[in-house]
PDB file of C-alpha atoms in Angstrom:
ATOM      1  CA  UNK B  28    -122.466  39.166 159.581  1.00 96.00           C
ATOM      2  CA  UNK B  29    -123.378  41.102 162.809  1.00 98.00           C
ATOM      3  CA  UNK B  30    -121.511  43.859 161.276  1.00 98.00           C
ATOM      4  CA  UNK B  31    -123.644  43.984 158.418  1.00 98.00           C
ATOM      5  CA  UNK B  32    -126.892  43.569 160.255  1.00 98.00           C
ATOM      6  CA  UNK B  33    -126.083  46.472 162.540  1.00 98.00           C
ATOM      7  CA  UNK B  34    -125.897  48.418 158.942  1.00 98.00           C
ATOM      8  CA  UNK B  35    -129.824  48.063 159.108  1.00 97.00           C
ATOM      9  CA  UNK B  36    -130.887  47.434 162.235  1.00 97.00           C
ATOM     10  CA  UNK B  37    -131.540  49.711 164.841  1.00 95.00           C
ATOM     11  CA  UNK B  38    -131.049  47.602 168.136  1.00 98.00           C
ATOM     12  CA  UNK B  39    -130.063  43.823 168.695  1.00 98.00           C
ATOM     13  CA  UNK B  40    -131.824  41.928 171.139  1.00 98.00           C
ATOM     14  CA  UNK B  41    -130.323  38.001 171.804  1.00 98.00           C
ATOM     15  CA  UNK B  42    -132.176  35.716 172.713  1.00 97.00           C
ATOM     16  CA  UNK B  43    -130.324  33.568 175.025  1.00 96.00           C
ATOM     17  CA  UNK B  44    -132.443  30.344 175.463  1.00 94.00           C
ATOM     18  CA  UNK B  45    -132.278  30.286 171.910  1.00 95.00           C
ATOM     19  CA  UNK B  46    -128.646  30.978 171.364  1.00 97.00           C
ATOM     20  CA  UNK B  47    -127.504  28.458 173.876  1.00 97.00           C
ATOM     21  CA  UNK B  48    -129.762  25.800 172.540  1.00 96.00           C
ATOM     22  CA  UNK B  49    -128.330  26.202 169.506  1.00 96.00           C
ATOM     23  CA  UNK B  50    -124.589  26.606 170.353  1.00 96.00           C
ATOM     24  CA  UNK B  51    -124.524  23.613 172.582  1.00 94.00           C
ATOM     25  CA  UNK B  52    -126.859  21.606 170.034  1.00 94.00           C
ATOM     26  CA  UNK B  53    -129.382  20.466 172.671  1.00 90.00           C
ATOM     27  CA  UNK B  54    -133.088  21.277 173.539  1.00 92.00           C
ATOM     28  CA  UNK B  55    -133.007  23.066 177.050  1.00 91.00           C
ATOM     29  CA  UNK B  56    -136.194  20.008 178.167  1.00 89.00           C
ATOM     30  CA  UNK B  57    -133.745  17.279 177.009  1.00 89.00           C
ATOM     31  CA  UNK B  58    -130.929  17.999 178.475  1.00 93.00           C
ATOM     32  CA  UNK B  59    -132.219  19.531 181.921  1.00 90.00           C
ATOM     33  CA  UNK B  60    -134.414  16.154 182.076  1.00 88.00           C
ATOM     34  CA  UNK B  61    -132.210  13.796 181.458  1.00 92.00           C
ATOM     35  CA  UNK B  62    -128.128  14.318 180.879  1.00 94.00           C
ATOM     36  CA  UNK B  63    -127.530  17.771 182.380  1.00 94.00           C
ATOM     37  CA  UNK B  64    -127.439  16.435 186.151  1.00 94.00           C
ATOM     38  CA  UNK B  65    -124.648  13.717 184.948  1.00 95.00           C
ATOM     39  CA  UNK B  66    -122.943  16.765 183.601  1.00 95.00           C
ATOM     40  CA  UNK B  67    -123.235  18.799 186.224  1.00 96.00           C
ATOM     41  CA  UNK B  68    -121.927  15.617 188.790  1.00 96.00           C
ATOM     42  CA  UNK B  69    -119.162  14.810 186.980  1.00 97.00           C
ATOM     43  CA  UNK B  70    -117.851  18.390 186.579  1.00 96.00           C
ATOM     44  CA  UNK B  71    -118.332  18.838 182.293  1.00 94.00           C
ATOM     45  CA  UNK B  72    -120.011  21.757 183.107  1.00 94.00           C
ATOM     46  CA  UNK B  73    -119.806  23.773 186.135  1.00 94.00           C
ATOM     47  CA  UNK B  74    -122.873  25.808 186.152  1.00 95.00           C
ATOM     48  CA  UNK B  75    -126.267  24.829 183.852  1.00 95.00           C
ATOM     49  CA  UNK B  76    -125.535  26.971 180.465  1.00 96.00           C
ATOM     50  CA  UNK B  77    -129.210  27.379 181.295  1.00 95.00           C
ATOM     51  CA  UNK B  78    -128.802  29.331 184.259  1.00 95.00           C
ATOM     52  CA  UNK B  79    -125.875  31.512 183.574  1.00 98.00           C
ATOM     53  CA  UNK B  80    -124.485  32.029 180.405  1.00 98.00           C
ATOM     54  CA  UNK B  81    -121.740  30.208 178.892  1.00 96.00           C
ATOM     55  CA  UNK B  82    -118.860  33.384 178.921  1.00 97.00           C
ATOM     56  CA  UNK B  83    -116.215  31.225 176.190  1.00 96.00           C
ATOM     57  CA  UNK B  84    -119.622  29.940 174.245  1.00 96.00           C
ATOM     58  CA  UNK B  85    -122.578  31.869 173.834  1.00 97.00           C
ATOM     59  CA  UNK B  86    -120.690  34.859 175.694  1.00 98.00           C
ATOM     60  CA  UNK B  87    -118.128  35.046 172.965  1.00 98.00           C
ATOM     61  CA  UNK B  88    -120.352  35.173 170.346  1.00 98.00           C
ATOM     62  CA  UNK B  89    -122.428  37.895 171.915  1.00 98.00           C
ATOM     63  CA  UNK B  90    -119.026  39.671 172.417  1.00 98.00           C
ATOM     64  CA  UNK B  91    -118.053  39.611 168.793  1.00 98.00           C
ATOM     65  CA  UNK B  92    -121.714  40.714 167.473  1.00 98.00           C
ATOM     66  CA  UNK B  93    -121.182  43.532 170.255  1.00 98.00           C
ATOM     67  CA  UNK B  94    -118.083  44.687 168.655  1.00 98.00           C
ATOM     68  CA  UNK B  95    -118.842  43.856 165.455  1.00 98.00           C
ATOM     69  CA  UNK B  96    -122.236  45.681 165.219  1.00 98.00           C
ATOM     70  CA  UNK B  97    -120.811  48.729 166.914  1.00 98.00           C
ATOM     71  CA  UNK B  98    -118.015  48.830 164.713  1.00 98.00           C
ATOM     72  CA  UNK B  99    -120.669  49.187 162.160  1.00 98.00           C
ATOM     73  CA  UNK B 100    -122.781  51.735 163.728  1.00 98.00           C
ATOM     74  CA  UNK B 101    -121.677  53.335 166.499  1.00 96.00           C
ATOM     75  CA  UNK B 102    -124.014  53.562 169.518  1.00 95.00           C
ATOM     76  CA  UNK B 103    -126.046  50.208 168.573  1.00 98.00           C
ATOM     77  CA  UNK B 104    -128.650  49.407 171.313  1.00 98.00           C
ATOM     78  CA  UNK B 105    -127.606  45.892 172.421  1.00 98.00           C
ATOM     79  CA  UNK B 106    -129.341  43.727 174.922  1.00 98.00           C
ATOM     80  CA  UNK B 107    -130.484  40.129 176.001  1.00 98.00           C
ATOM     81  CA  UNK B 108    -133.599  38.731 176.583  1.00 95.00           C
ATOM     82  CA  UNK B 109    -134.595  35.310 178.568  1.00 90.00           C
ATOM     83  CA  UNK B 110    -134.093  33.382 181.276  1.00 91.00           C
ATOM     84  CA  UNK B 111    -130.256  35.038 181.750  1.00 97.00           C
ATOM     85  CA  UNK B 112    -131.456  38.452 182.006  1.00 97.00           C
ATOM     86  CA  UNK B 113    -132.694  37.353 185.561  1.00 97.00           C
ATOM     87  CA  UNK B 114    -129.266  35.709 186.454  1.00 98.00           C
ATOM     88  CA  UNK B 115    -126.363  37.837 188.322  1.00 98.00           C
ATOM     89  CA  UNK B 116    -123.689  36.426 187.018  1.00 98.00           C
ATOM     90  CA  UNK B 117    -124.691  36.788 183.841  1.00 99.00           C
ATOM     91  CA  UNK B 118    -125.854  40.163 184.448  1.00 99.00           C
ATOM     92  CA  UNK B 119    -122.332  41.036 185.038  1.00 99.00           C
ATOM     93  CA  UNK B 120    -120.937  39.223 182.038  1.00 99.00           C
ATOM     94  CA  UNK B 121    -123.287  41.429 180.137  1.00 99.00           C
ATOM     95  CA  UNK B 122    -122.359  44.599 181.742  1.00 98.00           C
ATOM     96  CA  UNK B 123    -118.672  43.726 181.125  1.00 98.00           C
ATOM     97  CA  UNK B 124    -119.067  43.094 177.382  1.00 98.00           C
ATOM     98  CA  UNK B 125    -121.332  46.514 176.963  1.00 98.00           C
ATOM     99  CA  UNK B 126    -124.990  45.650 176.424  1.00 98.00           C
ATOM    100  CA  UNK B 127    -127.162  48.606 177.463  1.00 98.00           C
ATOM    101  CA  UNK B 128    -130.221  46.163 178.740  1.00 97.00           C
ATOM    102  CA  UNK B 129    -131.343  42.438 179.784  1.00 97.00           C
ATOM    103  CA  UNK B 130    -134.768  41.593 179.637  1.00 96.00           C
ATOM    104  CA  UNK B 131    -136.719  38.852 182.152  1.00 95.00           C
ATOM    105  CA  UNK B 132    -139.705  37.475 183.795  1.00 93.00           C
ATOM    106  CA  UNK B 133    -141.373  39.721 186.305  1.00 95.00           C
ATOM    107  CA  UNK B 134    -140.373  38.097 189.261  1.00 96.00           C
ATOM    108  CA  UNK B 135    -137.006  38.444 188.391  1.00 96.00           C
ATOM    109  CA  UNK B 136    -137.528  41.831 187.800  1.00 97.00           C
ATOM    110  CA  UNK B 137    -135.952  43.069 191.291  1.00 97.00           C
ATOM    111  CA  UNK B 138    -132.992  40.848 191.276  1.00 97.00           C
ATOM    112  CA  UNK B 139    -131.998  41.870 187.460  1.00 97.00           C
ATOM    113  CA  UNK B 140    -132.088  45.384 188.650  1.00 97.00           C
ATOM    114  CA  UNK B 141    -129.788  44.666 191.896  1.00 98.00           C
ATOM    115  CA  UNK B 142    -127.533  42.799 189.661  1.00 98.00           C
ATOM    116  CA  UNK B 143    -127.168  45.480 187.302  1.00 98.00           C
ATOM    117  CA  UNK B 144    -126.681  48.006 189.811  1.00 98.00           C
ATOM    118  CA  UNK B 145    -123.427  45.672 191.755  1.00 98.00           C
ATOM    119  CA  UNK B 146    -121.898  45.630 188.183  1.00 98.00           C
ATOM    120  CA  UNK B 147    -121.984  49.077 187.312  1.00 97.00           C
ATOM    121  CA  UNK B 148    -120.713  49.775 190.437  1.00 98.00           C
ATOM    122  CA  UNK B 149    -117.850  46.773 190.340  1.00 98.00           C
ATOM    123  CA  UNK B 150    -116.840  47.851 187.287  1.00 96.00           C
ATOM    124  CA  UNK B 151    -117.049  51.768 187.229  1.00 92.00           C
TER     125      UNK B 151
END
């Protein structure tokens, strides 16, 4: 599908709050207010999917719309928008897999930027 959207589309811009709600099949309130914690204690999850993005989840499917949109038109715009576009580790997930930009609140602004720099220079 990603393939044939990049036939049309100029950019792609995910929309990660989204995208993990939707993967993991729970409202970001609900689970933050009530069962994430439990998850967290008891080790299901390691990090909030919230927080940093999910690399074997959400990540993979933003990896295969990467290369599959690209495959379809080469030099697609890619990038991410939300509440991971402010998060370092996720930052450098998204350099690794090729996205040209993340997108975030304001005052997360200056750590997205300092995030972005360490990966480019990790992984030059």
């Amino acid at each position: 599908v990603a393939g044939d959207i990049a036939k049309v589309a100029e950019f792609f811009s995910f929309g990660t709050n989204d995208l993990t709600q939707m993967t993991f099949g729970y409202s970001r309130d609900d689970a933050e207010g009530k069962f994430l914690p439990q998850y967290l204690d008891a080790g299901i999850l390691k990090v909030s999917p919230f927080q940093t993005v999910d690399e074997e989840g959400v990540g993979r499917l933003i990896k295969m719309a990467v290369k599959e949109g690209r495959a379809a038109r080469k030099g697609l715009s890619v990038g991410v928008c939300g509440e991971h576009g402010g998060d370092p580790d996720s930052i450098d997930f998204f350099h690794r897999v090729g996205l040209n930009y993340v997108s975030c609140s304001p005052f997360r602004v200056p750590i997205a930027r300092l995030a972005a720099a360490q990966a480019a220079i990790k992984h030059a």
